[in-house]
Short mmCIF file of C-alpha atoms and ligand atoms in Angstrom, two decimals:
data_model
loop_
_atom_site.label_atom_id
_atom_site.label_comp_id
_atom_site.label_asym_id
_atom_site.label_seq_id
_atom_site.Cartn_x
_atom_site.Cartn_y
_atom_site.Cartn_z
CA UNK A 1253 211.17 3.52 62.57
CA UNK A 1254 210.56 0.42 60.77
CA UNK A 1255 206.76 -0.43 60.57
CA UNK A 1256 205.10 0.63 57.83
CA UNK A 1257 203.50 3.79 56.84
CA UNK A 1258 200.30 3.06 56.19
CA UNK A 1259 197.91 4.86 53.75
CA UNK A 1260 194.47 5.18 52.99
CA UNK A 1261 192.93 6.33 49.67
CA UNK A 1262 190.27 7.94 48.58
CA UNK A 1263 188.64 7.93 44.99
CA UNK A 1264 189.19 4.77 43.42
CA UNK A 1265 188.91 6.59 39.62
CA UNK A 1266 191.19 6.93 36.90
CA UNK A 1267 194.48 7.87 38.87
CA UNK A 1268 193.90 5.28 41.45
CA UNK A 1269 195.61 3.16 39.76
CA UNK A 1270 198.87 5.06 39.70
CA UNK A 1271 198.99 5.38 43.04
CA UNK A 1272 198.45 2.06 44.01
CA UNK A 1273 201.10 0.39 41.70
CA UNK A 1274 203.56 3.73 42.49
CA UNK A 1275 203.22 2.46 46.57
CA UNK A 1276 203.63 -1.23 45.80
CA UNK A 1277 207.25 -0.11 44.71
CA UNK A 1278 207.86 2.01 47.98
CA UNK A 1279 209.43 -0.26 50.57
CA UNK A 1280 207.82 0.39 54.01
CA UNK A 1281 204.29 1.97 52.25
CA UNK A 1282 201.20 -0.28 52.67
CA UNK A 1283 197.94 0.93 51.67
CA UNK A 1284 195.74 -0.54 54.10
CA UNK A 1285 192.07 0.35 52.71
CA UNK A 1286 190.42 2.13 49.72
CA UNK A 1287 187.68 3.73 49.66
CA UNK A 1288 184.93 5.18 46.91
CA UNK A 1289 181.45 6.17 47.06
CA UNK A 1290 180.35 4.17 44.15
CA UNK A 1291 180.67 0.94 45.70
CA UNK A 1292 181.49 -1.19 42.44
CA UNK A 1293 184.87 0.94 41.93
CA UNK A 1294 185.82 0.64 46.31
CA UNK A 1295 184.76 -3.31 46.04
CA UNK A 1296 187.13 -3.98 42.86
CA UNK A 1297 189.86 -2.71 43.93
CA UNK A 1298 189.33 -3.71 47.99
CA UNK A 1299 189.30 -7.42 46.91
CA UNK A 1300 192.11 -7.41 44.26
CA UNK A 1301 194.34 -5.81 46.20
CA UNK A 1302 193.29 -7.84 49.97
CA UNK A 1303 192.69 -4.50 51.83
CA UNK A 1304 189.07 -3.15 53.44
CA UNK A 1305 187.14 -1.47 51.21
CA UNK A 1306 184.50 1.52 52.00
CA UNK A 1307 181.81 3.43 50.24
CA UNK A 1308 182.49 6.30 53.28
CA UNK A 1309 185.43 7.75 53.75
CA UNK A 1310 184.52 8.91 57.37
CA UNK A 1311 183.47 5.35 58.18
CA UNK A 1312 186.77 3.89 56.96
CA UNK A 1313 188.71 6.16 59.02
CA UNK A 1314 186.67 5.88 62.06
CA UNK A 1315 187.43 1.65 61.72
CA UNK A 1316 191.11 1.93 60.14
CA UNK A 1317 194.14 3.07 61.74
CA UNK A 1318 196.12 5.07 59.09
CA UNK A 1319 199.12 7.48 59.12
CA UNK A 1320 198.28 9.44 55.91
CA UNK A 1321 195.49 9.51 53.30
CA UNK A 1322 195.43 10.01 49.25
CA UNK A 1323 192.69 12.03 48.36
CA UNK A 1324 192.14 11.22 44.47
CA UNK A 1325 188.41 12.78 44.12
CA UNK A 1326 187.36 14.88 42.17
CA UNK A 1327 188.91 18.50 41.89
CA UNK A 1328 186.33 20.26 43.46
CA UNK A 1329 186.05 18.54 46.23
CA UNK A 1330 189.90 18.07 47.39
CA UNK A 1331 189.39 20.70 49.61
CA UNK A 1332 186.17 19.58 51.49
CA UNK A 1333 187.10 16.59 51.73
CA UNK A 1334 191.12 16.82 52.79
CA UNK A 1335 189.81 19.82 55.81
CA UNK A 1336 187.78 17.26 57.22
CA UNK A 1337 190.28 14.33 57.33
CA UNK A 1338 192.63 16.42 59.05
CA UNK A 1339 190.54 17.52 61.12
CA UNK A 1340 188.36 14.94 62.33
CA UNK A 1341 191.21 12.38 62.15
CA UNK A 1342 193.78 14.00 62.50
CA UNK A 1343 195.64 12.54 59.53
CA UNK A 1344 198.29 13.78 57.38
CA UNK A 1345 196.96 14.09 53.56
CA UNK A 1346 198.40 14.19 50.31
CA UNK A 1347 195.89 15.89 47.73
CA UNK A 1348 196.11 15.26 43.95
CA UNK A 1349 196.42 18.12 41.76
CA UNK A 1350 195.45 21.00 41.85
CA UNK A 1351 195.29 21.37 45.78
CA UNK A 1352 191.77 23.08 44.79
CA UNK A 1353 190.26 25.33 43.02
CA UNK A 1354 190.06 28.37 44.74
CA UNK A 1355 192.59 30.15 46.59
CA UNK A 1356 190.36 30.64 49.81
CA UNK A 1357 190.45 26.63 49.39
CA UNK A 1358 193.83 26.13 49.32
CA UNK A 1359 194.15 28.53 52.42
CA UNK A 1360 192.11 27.11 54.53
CA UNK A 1361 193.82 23.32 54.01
CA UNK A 1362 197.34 24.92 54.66
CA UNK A 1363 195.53 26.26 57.80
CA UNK A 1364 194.12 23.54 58.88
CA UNK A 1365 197.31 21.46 58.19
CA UNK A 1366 198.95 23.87 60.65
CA UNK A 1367 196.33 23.50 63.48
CA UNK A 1368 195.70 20.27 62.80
CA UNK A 1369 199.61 19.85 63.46
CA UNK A 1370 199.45 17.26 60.68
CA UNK A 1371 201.44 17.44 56.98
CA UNK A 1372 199.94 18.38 53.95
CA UNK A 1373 201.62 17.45 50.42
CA UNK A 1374 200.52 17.83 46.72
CA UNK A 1375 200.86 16.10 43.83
CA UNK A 1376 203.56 17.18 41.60
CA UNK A 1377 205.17 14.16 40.18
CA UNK A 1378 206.74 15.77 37.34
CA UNK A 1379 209.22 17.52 39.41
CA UNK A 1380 210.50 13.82 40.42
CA UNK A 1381 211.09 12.97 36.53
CA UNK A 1382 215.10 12.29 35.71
CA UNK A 1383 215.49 15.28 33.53
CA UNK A 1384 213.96 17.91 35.31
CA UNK A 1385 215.59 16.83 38.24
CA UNK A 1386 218.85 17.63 36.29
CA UNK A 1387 217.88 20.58 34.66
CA UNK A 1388 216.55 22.15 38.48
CA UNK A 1389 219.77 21.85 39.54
CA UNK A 1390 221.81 23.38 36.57
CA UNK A 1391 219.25 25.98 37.79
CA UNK A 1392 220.34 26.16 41.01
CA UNK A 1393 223.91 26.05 40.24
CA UNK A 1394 223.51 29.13 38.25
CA UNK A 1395 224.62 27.85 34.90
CA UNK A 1396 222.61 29.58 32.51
CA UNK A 1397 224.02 32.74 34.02
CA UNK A 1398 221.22 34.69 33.65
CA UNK A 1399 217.49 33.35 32.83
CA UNK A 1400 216.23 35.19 29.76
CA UNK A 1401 213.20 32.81 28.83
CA UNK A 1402 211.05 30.04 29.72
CA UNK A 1403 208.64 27.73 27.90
CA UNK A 1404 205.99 25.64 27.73
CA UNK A 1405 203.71 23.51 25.73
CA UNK A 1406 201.31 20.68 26.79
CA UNK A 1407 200.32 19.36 23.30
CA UNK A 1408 197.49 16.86 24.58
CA UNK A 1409 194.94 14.43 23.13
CA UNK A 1410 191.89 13.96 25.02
CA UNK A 1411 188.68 13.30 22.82
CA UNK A 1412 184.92 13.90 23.55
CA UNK A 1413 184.23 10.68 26.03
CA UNK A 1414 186.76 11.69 28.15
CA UNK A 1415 185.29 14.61 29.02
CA UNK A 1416 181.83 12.83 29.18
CA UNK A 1417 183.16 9.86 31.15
CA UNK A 1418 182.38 11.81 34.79
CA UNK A 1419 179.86 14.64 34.86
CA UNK A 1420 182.64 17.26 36.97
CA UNK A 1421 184.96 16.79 34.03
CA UNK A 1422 185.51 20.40 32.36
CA UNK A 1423 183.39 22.55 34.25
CA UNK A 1424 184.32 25.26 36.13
CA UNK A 1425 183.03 24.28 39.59
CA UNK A 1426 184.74 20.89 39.55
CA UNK A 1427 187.53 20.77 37.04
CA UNK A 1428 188.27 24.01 35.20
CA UNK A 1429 190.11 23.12 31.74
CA UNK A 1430 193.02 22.27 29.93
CA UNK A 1431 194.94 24.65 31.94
CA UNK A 1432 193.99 23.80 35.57
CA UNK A 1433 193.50 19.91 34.55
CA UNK A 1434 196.06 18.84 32.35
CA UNK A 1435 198.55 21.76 32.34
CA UNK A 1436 199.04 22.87 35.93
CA UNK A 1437 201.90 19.99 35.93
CA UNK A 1438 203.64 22.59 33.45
CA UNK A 1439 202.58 25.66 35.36
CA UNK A 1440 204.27 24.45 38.50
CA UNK A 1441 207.32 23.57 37.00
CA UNK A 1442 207.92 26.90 35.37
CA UNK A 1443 207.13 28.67 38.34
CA UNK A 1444 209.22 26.30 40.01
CA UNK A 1445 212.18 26.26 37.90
CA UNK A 1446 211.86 30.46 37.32
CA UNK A 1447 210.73 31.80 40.45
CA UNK A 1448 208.34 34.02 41.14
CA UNK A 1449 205.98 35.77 38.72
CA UNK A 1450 205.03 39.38 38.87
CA UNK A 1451 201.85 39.05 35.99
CA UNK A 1452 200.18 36.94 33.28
CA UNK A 1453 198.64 38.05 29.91
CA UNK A 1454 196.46 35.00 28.80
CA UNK A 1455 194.07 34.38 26.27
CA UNK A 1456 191.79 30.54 25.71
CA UNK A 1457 189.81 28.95 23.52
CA UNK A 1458 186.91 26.13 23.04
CA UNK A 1459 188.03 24.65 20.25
CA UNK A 1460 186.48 20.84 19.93
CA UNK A 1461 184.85 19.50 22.71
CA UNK A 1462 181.59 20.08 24.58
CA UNK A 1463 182.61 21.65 27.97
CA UNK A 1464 182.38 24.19 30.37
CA UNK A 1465 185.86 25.52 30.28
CA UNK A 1466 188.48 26.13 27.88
CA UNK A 1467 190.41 23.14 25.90
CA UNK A 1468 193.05 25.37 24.61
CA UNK A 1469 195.40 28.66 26.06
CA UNK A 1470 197.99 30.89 25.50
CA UNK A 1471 199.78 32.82 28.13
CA UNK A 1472 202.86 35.21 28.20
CA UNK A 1473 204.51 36.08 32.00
CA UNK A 1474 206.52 38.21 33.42
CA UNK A 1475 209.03 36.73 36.09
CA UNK A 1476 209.82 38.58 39.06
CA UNK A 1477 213.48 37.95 37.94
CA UNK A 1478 212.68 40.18 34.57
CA UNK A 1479 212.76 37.04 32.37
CA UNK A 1480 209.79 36.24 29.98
CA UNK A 1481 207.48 33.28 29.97
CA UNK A 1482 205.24 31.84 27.19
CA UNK A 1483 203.08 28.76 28.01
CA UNK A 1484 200.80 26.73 25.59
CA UNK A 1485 198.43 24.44 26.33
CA UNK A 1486 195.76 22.40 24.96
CA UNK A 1487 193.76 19.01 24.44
CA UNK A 1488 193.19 19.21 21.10
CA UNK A 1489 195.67 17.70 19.36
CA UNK A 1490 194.95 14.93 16.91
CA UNK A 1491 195.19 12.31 16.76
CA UNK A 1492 197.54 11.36 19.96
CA UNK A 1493 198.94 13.48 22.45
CA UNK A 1494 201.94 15.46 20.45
CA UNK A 1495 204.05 17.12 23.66
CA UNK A 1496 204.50 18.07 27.15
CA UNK A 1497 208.06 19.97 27.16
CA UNK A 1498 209.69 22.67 28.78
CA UNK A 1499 212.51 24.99 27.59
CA UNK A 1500 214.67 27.26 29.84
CA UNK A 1501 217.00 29.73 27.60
CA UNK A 1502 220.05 31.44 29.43
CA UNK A 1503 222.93 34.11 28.67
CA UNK A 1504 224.90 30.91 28.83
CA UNK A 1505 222.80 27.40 27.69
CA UNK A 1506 219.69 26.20 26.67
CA UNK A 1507 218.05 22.96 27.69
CA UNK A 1508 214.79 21.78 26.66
CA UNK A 1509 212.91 18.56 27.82
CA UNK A 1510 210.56 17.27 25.55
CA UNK A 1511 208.45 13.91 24.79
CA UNK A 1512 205.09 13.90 25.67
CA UNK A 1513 205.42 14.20 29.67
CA UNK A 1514 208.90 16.12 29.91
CA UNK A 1515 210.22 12.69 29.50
CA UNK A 1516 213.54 12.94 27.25
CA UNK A 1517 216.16 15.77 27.11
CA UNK A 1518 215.96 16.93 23.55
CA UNK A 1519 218.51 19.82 23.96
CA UNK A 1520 221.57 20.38 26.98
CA UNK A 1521 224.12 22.63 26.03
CA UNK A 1522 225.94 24.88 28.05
CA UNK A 1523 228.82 27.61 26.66
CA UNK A 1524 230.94 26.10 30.04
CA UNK A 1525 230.86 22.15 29.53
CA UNK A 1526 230.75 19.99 32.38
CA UNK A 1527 231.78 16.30 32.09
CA UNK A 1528 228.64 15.17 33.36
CA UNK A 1529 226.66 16.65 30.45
CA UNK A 1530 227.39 13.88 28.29
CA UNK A 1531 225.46 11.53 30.61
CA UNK A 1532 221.94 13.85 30.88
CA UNK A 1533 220.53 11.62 27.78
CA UNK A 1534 220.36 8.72 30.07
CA UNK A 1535 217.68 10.00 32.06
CA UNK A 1536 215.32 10.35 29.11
CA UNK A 1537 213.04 7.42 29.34
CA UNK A 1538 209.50 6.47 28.07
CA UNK A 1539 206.58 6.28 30.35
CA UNK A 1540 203.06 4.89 30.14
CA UNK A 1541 201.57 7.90 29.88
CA UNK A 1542 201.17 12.01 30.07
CA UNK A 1543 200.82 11.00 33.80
CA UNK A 1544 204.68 9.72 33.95
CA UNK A 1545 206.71 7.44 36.68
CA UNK A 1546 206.70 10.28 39.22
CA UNK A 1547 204.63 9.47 41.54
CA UNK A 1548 206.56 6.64 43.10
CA UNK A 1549 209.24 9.39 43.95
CA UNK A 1550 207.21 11.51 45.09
CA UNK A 1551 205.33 8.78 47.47
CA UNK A 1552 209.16 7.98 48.60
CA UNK A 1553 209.90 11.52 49.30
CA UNK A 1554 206.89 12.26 51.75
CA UNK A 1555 207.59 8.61 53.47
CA UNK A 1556 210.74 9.90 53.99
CA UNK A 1557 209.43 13.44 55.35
CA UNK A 1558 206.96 11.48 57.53
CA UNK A 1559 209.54 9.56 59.17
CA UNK A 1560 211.45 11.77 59.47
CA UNK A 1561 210.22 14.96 59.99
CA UNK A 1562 212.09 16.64 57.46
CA UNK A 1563 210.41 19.17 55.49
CA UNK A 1564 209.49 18.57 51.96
CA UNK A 1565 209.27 20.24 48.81
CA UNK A 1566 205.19 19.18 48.34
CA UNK A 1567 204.35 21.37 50.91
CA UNK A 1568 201.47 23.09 51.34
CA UNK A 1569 201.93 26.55 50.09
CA UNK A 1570 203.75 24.57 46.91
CA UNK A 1571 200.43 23.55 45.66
CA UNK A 1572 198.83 26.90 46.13
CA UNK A 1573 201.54 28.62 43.66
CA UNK A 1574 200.41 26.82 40.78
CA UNK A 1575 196.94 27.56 41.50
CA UNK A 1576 197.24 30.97 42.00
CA UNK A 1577 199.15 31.21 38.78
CA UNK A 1578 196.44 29.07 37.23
CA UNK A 1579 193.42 31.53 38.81
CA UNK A 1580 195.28 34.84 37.25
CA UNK A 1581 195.48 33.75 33.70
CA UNK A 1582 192.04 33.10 34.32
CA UNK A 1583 191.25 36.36 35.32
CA UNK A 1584 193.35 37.94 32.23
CA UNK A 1585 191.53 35.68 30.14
CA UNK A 1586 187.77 37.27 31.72
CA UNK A 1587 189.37 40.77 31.54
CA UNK A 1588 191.57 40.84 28.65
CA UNK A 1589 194.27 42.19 30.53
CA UNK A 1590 197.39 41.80 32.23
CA UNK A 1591 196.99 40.75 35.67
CA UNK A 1592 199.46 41.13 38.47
CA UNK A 1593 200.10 37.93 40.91
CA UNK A 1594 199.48 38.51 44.67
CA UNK A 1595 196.21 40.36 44.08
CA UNK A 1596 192.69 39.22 44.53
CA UNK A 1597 190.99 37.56 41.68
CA UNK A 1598 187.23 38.42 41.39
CA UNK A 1599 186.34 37.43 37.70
CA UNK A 1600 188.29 34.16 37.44
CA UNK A 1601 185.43 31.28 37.38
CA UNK A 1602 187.32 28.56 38.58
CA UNK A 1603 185.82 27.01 41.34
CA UNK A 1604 182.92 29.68 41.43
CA UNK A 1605 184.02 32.79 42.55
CA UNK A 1606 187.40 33.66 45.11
CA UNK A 1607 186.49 35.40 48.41
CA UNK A 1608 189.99 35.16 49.65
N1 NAD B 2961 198.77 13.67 38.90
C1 NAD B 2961 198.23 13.42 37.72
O1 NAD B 2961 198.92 13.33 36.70
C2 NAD B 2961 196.75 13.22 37.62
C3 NAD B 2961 196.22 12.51 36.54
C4 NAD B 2961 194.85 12.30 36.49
C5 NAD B 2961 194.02 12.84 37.46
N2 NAD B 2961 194.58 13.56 38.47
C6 NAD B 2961 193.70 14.19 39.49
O2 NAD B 2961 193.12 13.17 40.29
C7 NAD B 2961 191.81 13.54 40.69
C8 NAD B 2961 190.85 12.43 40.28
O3 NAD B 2961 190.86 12.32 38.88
P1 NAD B 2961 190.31 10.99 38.19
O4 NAD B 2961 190.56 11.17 36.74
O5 NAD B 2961 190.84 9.78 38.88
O6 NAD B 2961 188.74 11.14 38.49
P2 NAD B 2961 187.60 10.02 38.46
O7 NAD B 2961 186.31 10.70 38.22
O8 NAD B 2961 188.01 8.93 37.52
O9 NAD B 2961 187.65 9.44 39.94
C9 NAD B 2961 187.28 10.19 41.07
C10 NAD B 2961 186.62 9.21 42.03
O10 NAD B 2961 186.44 9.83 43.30
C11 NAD B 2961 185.24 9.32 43.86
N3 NAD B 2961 184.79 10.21 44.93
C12 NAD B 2961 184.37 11.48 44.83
N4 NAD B 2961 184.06 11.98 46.04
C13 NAD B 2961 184.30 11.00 46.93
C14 NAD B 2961 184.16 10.90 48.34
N5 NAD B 2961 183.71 11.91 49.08
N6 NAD B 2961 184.48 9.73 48.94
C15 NAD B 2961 184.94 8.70 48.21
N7 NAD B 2961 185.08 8.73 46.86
C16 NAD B 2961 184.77 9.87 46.23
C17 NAD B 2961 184.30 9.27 42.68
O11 NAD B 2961 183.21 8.38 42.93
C18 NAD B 2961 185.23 8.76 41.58
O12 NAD B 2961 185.20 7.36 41.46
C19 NAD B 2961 191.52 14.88 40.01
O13 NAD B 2961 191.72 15.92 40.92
C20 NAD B 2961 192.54 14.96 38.89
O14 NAD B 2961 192.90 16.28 38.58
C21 NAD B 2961 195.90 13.74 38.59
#
């Protein structure tokens, strides 16, 4: 198949950007209309880039033919709005992060996907970045021997008019905090580099800014596989964002990927060398920012899926993994106590409340 995949996107905010410039680089990905409700942000970025623009997403894909659509709104609304593009238009989706904010949510828009018989991806870009994708698959070749401990810490700055820039920023029915906003990134990758997780201990904070919802956590887990997890995160670090790093300590090696986006390998070493381990420090690299490079892989791997009807690692029931883990350390945080995964959730607050 060699005419081009075309997408449509929704929510012409702060990430729009990324995406656009991310499927420039993807040969055989044209974005073919935009689309906002504030109709300065759809009109800017219609004209600059040539393509329709729309203040209604429903109008836009009632007049343009498209094969899959970004949904970059707001959190709260990923849901709502990615059920009814599927089906109504029967169009595949790919959702920024998180999927949604409630389980029931992300349910339903796996559901729909399925009788919708259209595909349904999420936004995980950091799983595309250079190191991780080397450290995933000393993982999977079982070099650590066994997994004793994972890491994490998402040292971020974000100041006051962030959070004021758009009213749905920090609260819990739109956004949730640092944890479900900036940190889910790191939540999915240790869930996705560790496996499982049988329950969460967390406890948060509201250190310095005027929100809703927490701008700092800590959170121990306990892996299905017996190993341990700690995870840190926050927006309150001054005066720049300090870290976004993961560290995975085995029987037999210890790697950790630091910078501020899990951007550079700061430690690879193995008891059992391989020759290849002296190369791993050229796939540390610098990005623009905590948001990384990744989504131009990731826009490359669902073209690919799409054409070819391979499955893909974005999946569906990916994105609802991190948010359940996200909703449980919620609920430890309400109840001060340990909470098991694959339960219900009743006091987390993310979202409102979870009927699933
Ligand atoms: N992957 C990443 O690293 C990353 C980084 C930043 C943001 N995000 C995610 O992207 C999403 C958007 O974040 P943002 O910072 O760009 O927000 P934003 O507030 O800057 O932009 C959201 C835009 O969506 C528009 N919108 C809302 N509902 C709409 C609708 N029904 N139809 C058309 N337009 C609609 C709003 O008018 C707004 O312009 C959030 O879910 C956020 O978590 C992901």
């Amino acid at each position: 198949m060699n005419s081009p995949v075309r997408f449509a996107l929704i929510g012409c905010g702060r990430i729009a950007p990324k995406h656009i410039n991310a499927l420039a680089k993807v040969p055989q990905a044209q974005l073919g209309c935009v689309c906002d409700l504030e109709e300065s942000k759809a009109k800017a970025i219609g004209e600059e880039l040539g393509v329709p623009w729309y203040t209604q997403y429903r109008d836009m894909l009632e007049h343009e033919p498209v094969d899959i659509v970004n949904v970059c709104t707001e959190s709260g609304n990923h849901a709502g709005v990615a059920i009814d593009v599927m089906k109504k238009f029967g169009c595949n989706v790919i959702v920024e992060k998180p999927m949604a904010l409630r389980l029931s949510d992300a349910d339903a828009m796996i559901q729909t996907a399925c009788d919708a018989n259209v595909r349904l991806f999420t936004v995980k870009q950091n799983r595309f970045n250079g190191p991780i994708q080397l450290l995933k698959r000393a993982l999977d070749e079982s070099r650590f021997g066994r997994v004793l401990m994972i890491t994490s810490r998402v040292r971020w700055h974000r100041t006051q008019d962030y959070y004021d820039q758009a009213p749905w920023r920090g609260t819990w029915a739109q956004d949730g905090g640092c944890i479900t906003n900036q940190a889910i990134h790191y939540v999915d990758l240790m869930q996705w580099l560790g496996g499982p997780v049988s329950s969460v201990y967390a406890t948060s904070r509201r250190f310095l800014h005027h929100m809703e919802a927490e701008d700092a956590a800590v959170a121990t887990w306990q892996y299905q596989s017996g190993a341990l997890g700690a995870f840190e995160a926050t927006t309150c670090a001054n005066p720049k964002d300090l870290e976004g790093s993961i560290t995975v300590l085995g029987e037999k090696g210890e790697v950790e990927i630091a910078g501020f986006a899990v951007n550079q390998v700061r430690t690879w070493a193995f008891v059992d060398e391989e020759p290849e381990d002296k190369q791993v420090q050229d796939t540390s690299y610098v990005p623009d920012s905590v948001y990384g490079f990744g989504h131009e892989a990731l826009f490359r791997s669902v073209l690919q899926s799409l054409v070819t009807g391979q499955p893909n690692m974005l999946e569906g029931g990916e994105g609802r993994k991190a948010l359940e883990l996200v909703t449980a350390m919620y609920e430890s945080m309400e109840t001060d106590m340990a909470v098991k995964l694959g339960t219900t959730y009743p006091h987390s607050r993310l979202g409102g409340p979870d009927v699933s």
